[in-house]
Coordinates of C-alpha atoms and ligand atoms in Angstrom, one line a residue:
X22 CA -29.5 -1.4 -6.7
X23 CA -27.7 0.3 -9.3
X24 CA -26.8 3.9 -8.5
X25 CA -25.5 4.4 -11.8
X26 CA -27.9 7.1 -13.9
X27 CA -28.9 5.4 -17.2
X28 CA -28.2 7.2 -20.6
X29 CA -32.1 7.8 -20.6
X30 CA -31.6 9.3 -17.0
X31 CA -28.4 11.4 -18.3
X32 CA -30.8 12.8 -21.3
X33 CA -33.2 13.8 -18.9
X34 CA -30.5 15.9 -16.9
X35 CA -29.5 17.8 -19.7
X36 CA -33.1 18.1 -20.6
X37 CA -33.5 20.0 -17.3
X38 CA -30.5 21.7 -17.2
X39 CA -31.3 23.5 -20.7
X40 CA -34.6 24.2 -19.1
X41 CA -33.4 26.4 -16.5
X42 CA -30.7 27.6 -18.8
X43 CA -33.4 29.1 -21.0
X44 CA -36.3 29.9 -18.7
X45 CA -35.2 31.0 -15.3
X46 CA -35.7 34.6 -15.5
X47 CA -32.3 36.6 -14.5
X48 CA -33.8 38.6 -11.4
X49 CA -35.4 35.1 -9.8
X50 CA -31.7 33.4 -10.3
X51 CA -29.7 36.6 -8.9
X52 CA -32.2 36.9 -6.0
X53 CA -31.7 33.2 -5.5
X54 CA -27.8 33.4 -6.2
X55 CA -27.3 36.4 -3.7
X56 CA -29.0 35.3 -0.9
X57 CA -31.6 38.6 -1.6
X58 CA -35.3 38.2 -1.1
X59 CA -37.7 36.3 -2.7
X60 CA -41.4 38.2 -3.3
X61 CA -44.4 36.7 -3.6
X62 CA -44.3 37.8 -7.3
X63 CA -41.2 36.1 -8.0
X64 CA -42.4 32.9 -6.7
X65 CA -45.7 33.2 -8.3
X66 CA -43.7 33.7 -11.6
X67 CA -41.5 30.8 -11.0
X68 CA -44.2 28.5 -10.5
X69 CA -46.3 29.3 -13.7
X70 CA -42.9 29.0 -15.8
X71 CA -42.5 25.1 -13.8
X72 CA -46.1 24.6 -14.4
X73 CA -46.7 25.7 -18.6
X74 CA -43.6 23.0 -18.5
X75 CA -45.8 20.2 -16.6
X76 CA -42.8 20.2 -13.9
X77 CA -44.4 22.2 -10.8
X78 CA -46.0 18.9 -8.8
X79 CA -43.1 16.9 -9.1
X80 CA -44.8 14.5 -6.5
X81 CA -47.8 14.3 -7.7
X82 CA -49.6 11.4 -9.9
X83 CA -50.1 12.3 -13.3
X84 CA -54.2 11.7 -13.2
X85 CA -53.4 15.0 -11.0
X86 CA -51.6 17.1 -13.1
X87 CA -48.0 15.7 -11.6
X88 CA -45.2 15.0 -14.5
X89 CA -45.4 11.4 -14.0
X90 CA -41.7 11.1 -12.6
X91 CA -39.9 8.4 -10.6
X92 CA -37.5 8.7 -7.5
X93 CA -34.6 9.1 -9.9
X94 CA -36.0 12.2 -12.2
X95 CA -37.2 13.6 -8.8
X96 CA -33.8 13.8 -7.7
X97 CA -32.0 15.2 -10.7
X98 CA -34.3 17.8 -10.9
X99 CA -33.3 19.0 -7.5
X100 CA -30.2 18.7 -8.2
X101 CA -30.4 20.6 -11.6
X102 CA -32.8 23.4 -10.2
X103 CA -30.4 24.0 -7.5
X104 CA -27.3 24.1 -9.4
X105 CA -29.0 26.4 -11.9
X106 CA -30.0 28.5 -8.7
X107 CA -33.4 28.4 -8.8
X108 CA -35.3 28.7 -5.5
X109 CA -37.4 26.0 -3.6
X110 CA -40.9 25.6 -4.7
X111 CA -43.1 27.4 -1.5
X112 CA -44.3 23.4 -0.4
X113 CA -47.8 24.6 1.6
X114 CA -50.1 23.9 -1.4
X115 CA -47.7 21.8 -3.4
X116 CA -45.8 19.3 -1.4
X117 CA -48.4 19.2 1.8
X118 CA -51.7 19.6 0.9
X119 CA -51.6 18.5 -2.6
X120 CA -50.5 15.0 -1.6
X121 CA -53.0 14.7 1.5
X122 CA -55.8 15.6 -0.5
X123 CA -55.1 12.9 -3.2
X124 CA -55.1 10.5 -0.6
X125 CA -57.8 11.7 1.8
X126 CA -59.7 14.6 0.1
X127 CA -63.3 14.1 -1.2
X128 CA -63.8 14.1 -5.5
X129 CA -65.2 17.4 -5.1
X130 CA -62.2 18.8 -2.9
X131 CA -59.7 17.2 -5.5
X132 CA -61.6 18.9 -8.3
X133 CA -61.5 22.0 -7.0
X134 CA -58.3 22.6 -4.9
X135 CA -55.5 20.6 -7.0
X136 CA -56.6 22.8 -10.2
X137 CA -55.9 26.0 -8.0
X138 CA -52.8 24.8 -6.8
X139 CA -51.2 23.9 -10.0
X140 CA -52.4 27.3 -11.6
X141 CA -51.6 29.6 -8.8
X142 CA -55.2 30.7 -7.8
X143 CA -54.4 29.8 -3.9
X144 CA -51.5 30.4 -1.8
X145 CA -51.4 28.3 1.2
X146 CA -50.2 28.5 4.7
X147 CA -49.5 25.5 7.2
X148 CA -51.3 26.3 10.6
X149 CA -50.1 23.2 12.6
X150 CA -48.0 24.7 15.7
X151 CA -49.6 26.8 18.5
X152 CA -47.9 28.5 21.5
X153 CA -47.6 25.1 23.7
X154 CA -48.0 22.7 20.9
X155 CA -45.2 22.8 18.7
X156 CA -43.5 19.4 19.4
X157 CA -46.0 18.1 21.4
X158 CA -48.3 18.9 18.5
X159 CA -51.1 16.9 19.6
X160 CA -51.8 18.8 22.5
X161 CA -52.7 21.8 20.4
X162 CA -56.2 23.9 21.6
X163 CA -57.9 25.5 18.6
X164 CA -61.5 24.6 18.9
X165 CA -63.6 24.0 16.1
X166 CA -67.5 23.4 16.7
X167 CA -69.8 22.3 14.6
X168 CA -72.9 24.6 14.2
X169 CA -74.9 23.0 11.9
X170 CA -73.5 23.2 8.4
X171 CA -70.8 25.2 9.3
X172 CA -67.7 24.9 11.4
X173 CA -66.9 27.6 14.3
X174 CA -63.3 28.1 15.2
X175 CA -61.8 29.7 17.9
X176 CA -58.0 29.9 18.8
X177 CA -54.6 30.7 17.3
X178 CA -51.5 29.3 15.2
X179 CA -48.0 30.5 15.1
X180 CA -45.0 30.4 13.6
X181 CA -47.1 30.4 10.4
X182 CA -44.6 30.7 7.0
X183 CA -46.0 33.0 4.4
X184 CA -48.9 33.6 6.1
X185 CA -48.9 36.9 5.1
X186 CA -49.3 36.3 1.5
X187 CA -51.7 33.1 1.7
X188 CA -55.2 33.3 0.9
X189 CA -56.1 30.0 2.6
X190 CA -54.7 28.0 5.8
X191 CA -55.0 24.2 6.5
X192 CA -55.4 23.4 10.0
X193 CA -55.4 21.2 12.8
X194 CA -58.0 21.8 15.6
X195 CA -59.8 20.3 18.1
X196 CA -63.0 18.6 17.6
X197 CA -63.7 16.7 20.4
X198 CA -61.7 17.6 23.7
X199 CA -62.9 14.6 25.9
X200 CA -61.0 11.9 24.2
X201 CA -57.2 10.9 23.9
X202 CA -55.8 14.1 22.5
X203 CA -55.0 12.5 19.3
X204 CA -58.5 11.1 18.7
X205 CA -60.0 14.4 18.7
X206 CA -58.5 16.3 15.8
X207 CA -59.3 17.5 12.8
X208 CA -57.8 18.8 9.5
X209 CA -59.7 21.9 8.0
X210 CA -59.6 24.5 5.1
X211 CA -60.1 27.8 6.0
X212 CA -60.4 30.5 4.0
X213 CA -58.2 33.6 5.0
X214 CA -60.8 36.4 4.2
X215 CA -63.1 35.0 6.5
X216 CA -64.0 37.4 9.3
X217 CA -62.2 36.6 12.6
X218 CA -59.4 35.8 10.8
X219 CA -56.2 38.0 11.5
X220 CA -52.2 37.5 10.7
X221 CA -49.4 39.4 12.8
X222 CA -45.8 39.2 11.7
X223 CA -43.5 37.7 13.7
X224 CA -39.8 39.2 12.9
X225 CA -37.1 36.8 13.0
X226 CA -33.8 37.4 14.3
X227 CA -32.0 38.5 10.7
X228 CA -34.6 41.0 10.1
X229 CA -36.8 39.3 8.0
X230 CA -40.8 39.1 7.8
X231 CA -41.3 35.2 7.0
X232 CA -43.2 33.7 9.7
X233 CA -46.6 35.1 11.4
X234 CA -49.3 34.1 13.8
X235 CA -53.1 33.6 13.2
X236 CA -56.0 33.9 15.4
X237 CA -59.2 32.7 14.8
X238 CA -62.0 34.6 16.7
X239 CA -65.7 32.9 16.0
X240 CA -64.1 32.0 12.0
X241 CA -67.3 30.6 10.5
X242 CA -66.5 27.7 8.2
X243 CA -68.8 25.5 5.6
X244 CA -68.6 21.7 7.1
X245 CA -67.5 20.2 4.1
X246 CA -64.4 22.1 4.4
X247 CA -63.4 19.0 6.6
X248 CA -60.7 16.5 5.1
X249 CA -61.4 13.1 5.4
X250 CA -63.0 12.0 8.8
X251 CA -63.8 14.1 12.0
X252 CA -61.3 13.7 14.7
X253 CA -59.2 11.4 12.0
X254 CA -56.9 14.3 11.7
X255 CA -54.2 13.0 13.1
X256 CA -53.4 10.4 10.9
X257 CA -53.6 13.0 8.0
X258 CA -51.1 15.0 10.1
X259 CA -48.3 12.3 10.3
X260 CA -48.8 11.7 6.5
X261 CA -48.4 15.2 5.6
X262 CA -45.3 15.3 7.8
X263 CA -43.3 12.8 5.9
X264 CA -44.1 14.6 3.1
X265 CA -42.7 17.9 4.8
X266 CA -39.3 16.1 5.6
X267 CA -38.4 14.8 2.7
X268 CA -38.1 18.2 1.2
X269 CA -36.4 19.9 3.9
X270 CA -32.9 17.7 3.7
X271 CA -32.3 20.1 0.6
X272 CA -29.6 17.7 -0.7
X273 CA -29.0 20.1 -4.0
X274 CA -29.0 23.2 -2.5
X275 CA -26.1 21.7 0.1
X276 CA -24.1 20.6 -2.9
X277 CA -24.6 24.2 -4.1
X278 CA -23.3 25.8 -0.8
X279 CA -20.2 23.4 -1.1
X280 CA -19.0 24.1 -4.4
X281 CA -19.4 27.6 -3.1
X282 CA -17.2 27.2 -0.1
X283 CA -14.5 25.4 -2.6
X284 CA -14.4 28.4 -4.6
X285 CA -14.3 30.7 -1.8
X286 CA -11.6 29.1 0.0
X287 CA -9.3 28.9 -3.3
X288 CA -9.9 33.2 -3.5
X289 CA -9.6 33.8 -0.1
X290 CA -6.0 34.4 1.8
X291 CA -5.2 33.8 5.2
X292 CA -1.2 34.5 6.1
X293 CA -0.2 34.9 2.5
X294 CA -1.7 31.4 1.7
X295 CA -5.3 30.8 -0.1
X296 CA -7.8 29.4 2.9
X297 CA -8.2 26.1 0.8
X298 CA -4.8 25.4 1.9
X299 CA -5.2 25.2 5.6
X300 CA -5.2 21.7 7.0
X301 CA -7.8 22.3 9.6
X302 CA -10.4 24.7 7.2
X303 CA -9.9 21.8 4.6
X304 CA -10.6 18.6 6.6
X305 CA -13.3 20.4 7.9
X306 CA -14.6 21.1 4.2
X307 CA -13.5 17.3 3.5
X308 CA -15.8 16.0 6.4
X309 CA -18.6 17.7 4.8
X310 CA -18.3 16.7 1.5
X311 CA -18.0 12.9 2.7
X312 CA -21.3 13.5 4.9
X313 CA -23.1 15.1 2.2
X314 CA -22.0 12.1 -0.5
X315 CA -23.3 9.7 2.2
X316 CA -26.4 12.0 2.2
X317 CA -27.0 11.8 -1.3
X318 CA -27.0 8.3 -1.4
X319 CA -29.3 7.6 1.5
X320 CA -31.7 10.2 -0.2
X321 CA -31.5 7.9 -3.4
X322 CA -32.3 5.0 -1.4
X323 CA -35.1 6.4 0.3
X324 CA -36.3 7.4 -2.9
X325 CA -36.5 4.4 -4.5
X326 CA -38.4 2.9 -0.9
X327 CA -40.8 5.7 -1.3
X328 CA -41.8 4.4 -4.9
X329 CA -42.3 1.1 -4.0
X330 CA -44.6 2.1 -0.8
X331 CA -46.3 4.5 -2.6
X332 CA -45.2 7.1 0.3
X333 CA -42.0 7.9 2.1
X334 CA -42.1 6.1 5.9
X335 CA -40.4 7.2 8.9
X336 CA -37.0 7.0 7.7
X337 CA -37.6 10.1 6.6
X338 CA -36.3 11.6 9.9
X339 CA -32.8 10.6 8.6
X340 CA -32.9 12.8 5.5
X341 CA -34.3 15.7 8.0
X342 CA -31.5 15.3 10.6
X343 CA -28.6 14.6 8.5
X344 CA -29.7 17.1 5.5
X345 CA -30.3 20.0 8.1
X346 CA -26.9 19.4 10.1
X347 CA -24.8 19.1 6.7
X348 CA -26.6 22.2 5.6
X349 CA -25.8 24.3 8.8
X350 CA -22.3 23.2 8.9
X351 CA -21.6 24.4 5.3
X352 CA -23.3 27.7 6.2
X353 CA -21.0 27.8 9.3
X354 CA -18.0 26.6 7.5
X355 CA -19.0 30.0 5.1
X356 CA -19.1 32.3 7.6
X357 CA -15.7 31.3 9.1
X358 CA -14.0 31.7 5.4
X359 CA -15.5 35.3 5.3
X360 CA -14.6 36.1 8.7
X361 CA -15.5 39.9 9.4
X362 CA -16.8 40.3 6.2
X363 CA -19.7 37.4 7.3
X364 CA -21.0 40.3 9.6
X365 CA -24.5 42.1 8.9
X366 CA -22.9 45.3 7.8
X367 CA -21.1 44.3 4.5
X368 CA -20.2 47.9 3.4
X369 CA -18.2 48.2 6.9
X370 CA -15.4 45.5 5.9
X371 CA -13.7 45.3 2.6
X372 CA -11.4 43.2 0.9
X373 CA -10.8 42.7 -2.4
X374 CA -10.2 39.1 -2.3
X375 CA -13.8 39.0 -1.9
X376 CA -15.2 40.4 -5.1
X377 CA -14.6 37.8 -6.9
X378 CA -16.1 35.4 -4.3
X379 CA -18.9 33.2 -6.2
X380 CA -22.1 34.5 -4.7
X381 CA -24.1 36.0 -1.6
X382 CA -21.3 37.2 1.0
X383 CA -22.9 40.5 1.3
X384 CA -26.1 38.2 3.1
X385 CA -23.8 36.1 4.5
X386 CA -24.9 36.7 8.0
X387 CA -28.9 37.0 7.3
X388 CA -28.5 33.8 5.4
X389 CA -26.9 32.0 8.7
X390 CA -28.9 33.1 10.8
X391 CA -32.0 32.2 8.9
X392 CA -31.1 28.6 8.6
X393 CA -30.9 28.2 12.1
X394 CA -34.9 27.1 11.6
X395 CA -34.1 24.3 9.8
X396 CA -33.1 21.9 12.4
X397 CA -36.5 23.0 14.2
X398 CA -39.2 23.5 11.9
X399 CA -41.1 20.7 10.2
X400 CA -40.7 18.6 13.6
X401 CA -37.4 19.6 15.4
X402 CA -34.2 17.2 14.9
X403 CA -34.5 15.9 18.5
X404 CA -38.0 14.7 17.7
X405 CA -36.9 13.2 14.6
X406 CA -34.6 11.3 17.3
X407 CA -37.3 10.1 19.2
X408 CA -39.4 8.9 16.0
X409 CA -36.4 6.8 14.9
X410 CA -35.9 5.3 18.0
X411 CA -39.4 4.3 18.3
X412 CA -40.4 3.1 14.4
X413 CA -37.0 1.7 13.4
X414 CA -35.1 1.0 16.6
X415 CA -38.4 -0.5 18.3
X416 CA -37.2 1.4 21.7
Ligands
FAD7 C1 -39.0 29.5 11.0 C2 -40.1 28.5 11.4 C3 -40.8 28.1 10.5 C4 -42.0 27.6 10.9 N1 -43.1 27.6 10.1 C5 -44.1 26.4 10.4 C6 -45.5 26.8 9.7 O1 -45.6 27.2 8.7 N2 -46.7 25.9 10.1 C7 -46.1 25.6 11.6 O2 -47.3 24.6 11.8 N3 -45.3 25.5 12.3 C8 -44.3 26.0 11.6 N4 -43.0 26.1 12.3 C9 -43.1 25.6 13.9 C10 -42.4 24.3 13.8 O3 -42.9 23.4 13.1 C11 -41.9 24.4 15.7 O4 -41.3 25.2 16.0 C12 -41.2 22.9 15.7 O5 -42.5 22.0 15.9 C13 -40.8 23.1 17.6 O6 -41.8 23.5 18.1 P1 -41.9 24.7 19.3 O7 -41.3 26.0 18.6 O8 -42.7 25.3 20.0 O9 -40.6 24.2 20.3 P2 -40.8 23.2 21.6 O10 -41.5 22.2 20.9 O11 -41.0 23.8 22.8 O12 -39.1 22.6 21.5 C14 -38.2 23.4 22.3 C15 -36.5 22.5 22.6 O13 -37.6 21.1 23.3 C16 -37.1 20.3 22.4 N5 -38.0 19.3 22.7 C17 -39.1 19.1 22.6 N6 -39.7 18.2 23.1 C18 -39.0 17.6 23.3 C19 -38.6 15.7 23.2 N7 -39.9 14.8 23.5 N8 -37.5 14.8 23.6 C20 -36.4 15.9 23.0 N9 -35.9 17.2 22.7 C21 -37.6 18.1 23.0 C22 -37.0 20.5 21.0 O14 -36.4 19.7 20.2 C23 -36.6 22.1 20.8 O15 -35.0 22.0 21.2 C24 -41.8 27.1 12.3 C25 -41.0 27.2 13.2 C26 -40.0 27.8 12.6 C27 -38.6 27.9 13.3

């Protein structure tokens, strides 16, 4: 495997870099750079910019409106979009449901929903987790009973990210309670404006409103909103999760974070010397950089495998674990570098050195706390280790 980029790939990198320099609006770039809040309007506008260029659904097949990229192009795009302080795309429609519909959906579902995802007509959220069914997802209890040509859904989902913005939710529901847990689950699409759907906010530790509870009380959904076969939703659920895990690795964002930490360490002084010259601090940054370099190569290798097999395999769990651990480590290094200035009340501590810090220190505490989630969602890192021991080590 040759891991050097070809001249064509380098030319593509330049094209992506130029595109972001010319098209990413300043307010969106600043919100990402400063760790500020990205609104629904920001995200819709950003998606529309990418869609106009044909670069929104980077993993979709060309026949469905994807750009026809291979893993290397996707990798370059990821690096360059992060370096430009572009946001991550909202993954629920584009990276999760889109690939599911392309593989398991009916022609009617593909024709109706996929263009709506691209055009931003629908904002999707993910209804997998429930109170009592997170890691042990197959024990989910939300019930869907068929009545004529409708499903009647009762139950509760939780941790529903950005559900407050969504008009559609894809749900795992129990359609047969009398068989082995995994064999009685179906995958159903629900319009959130249907009577009986209620969204309630959950406040996170840093004060943000990112996740929700979603309640279903006698929610009536057309039968044809079932994706794939009845009681075969577990296969779809697993397929979707492998796509979720690849995106979570966030290699490009960690590269940016590393660069910022290095810049910060040159500006901040401790005992009259730049922090970068503190051997303990420097060693910690160096270790993070070595891990990140190894992770970049692993990411590339897995992207090649995904292209050969048509879909990412269980080894994406490695990306999920390493990607989130490295990113959390970098955020912790940054927090320690900032010292008291990383406190959640930025106005209360003044250090003139920080005026020249690259970005975002005012929101450092919020970013640090918010980022705790990445080793939990998409299947916790402990669960990823279980998957690896079973599927790759055969234990
Ligand atoms: C910010 C955030 C956003 C989320 N967004 C969504 C969303 O949009 N949609 C959605 O459906 N879900 C979402 N989730 C839910 C997420 O997928 C679950 O939190 C996750 O699967 C863990 O489940 P749990 O919270 O119930 O924890 P539990 O399953 O109760 O786990 C608690 C702890 O026990 C460990 N553990 C559990 N079982 C095992 C085991 N067998 N072996 C070893 N260790 C184990 C876990 O690793 C964890 O540390 C989100 C979660 C967070 C925090």
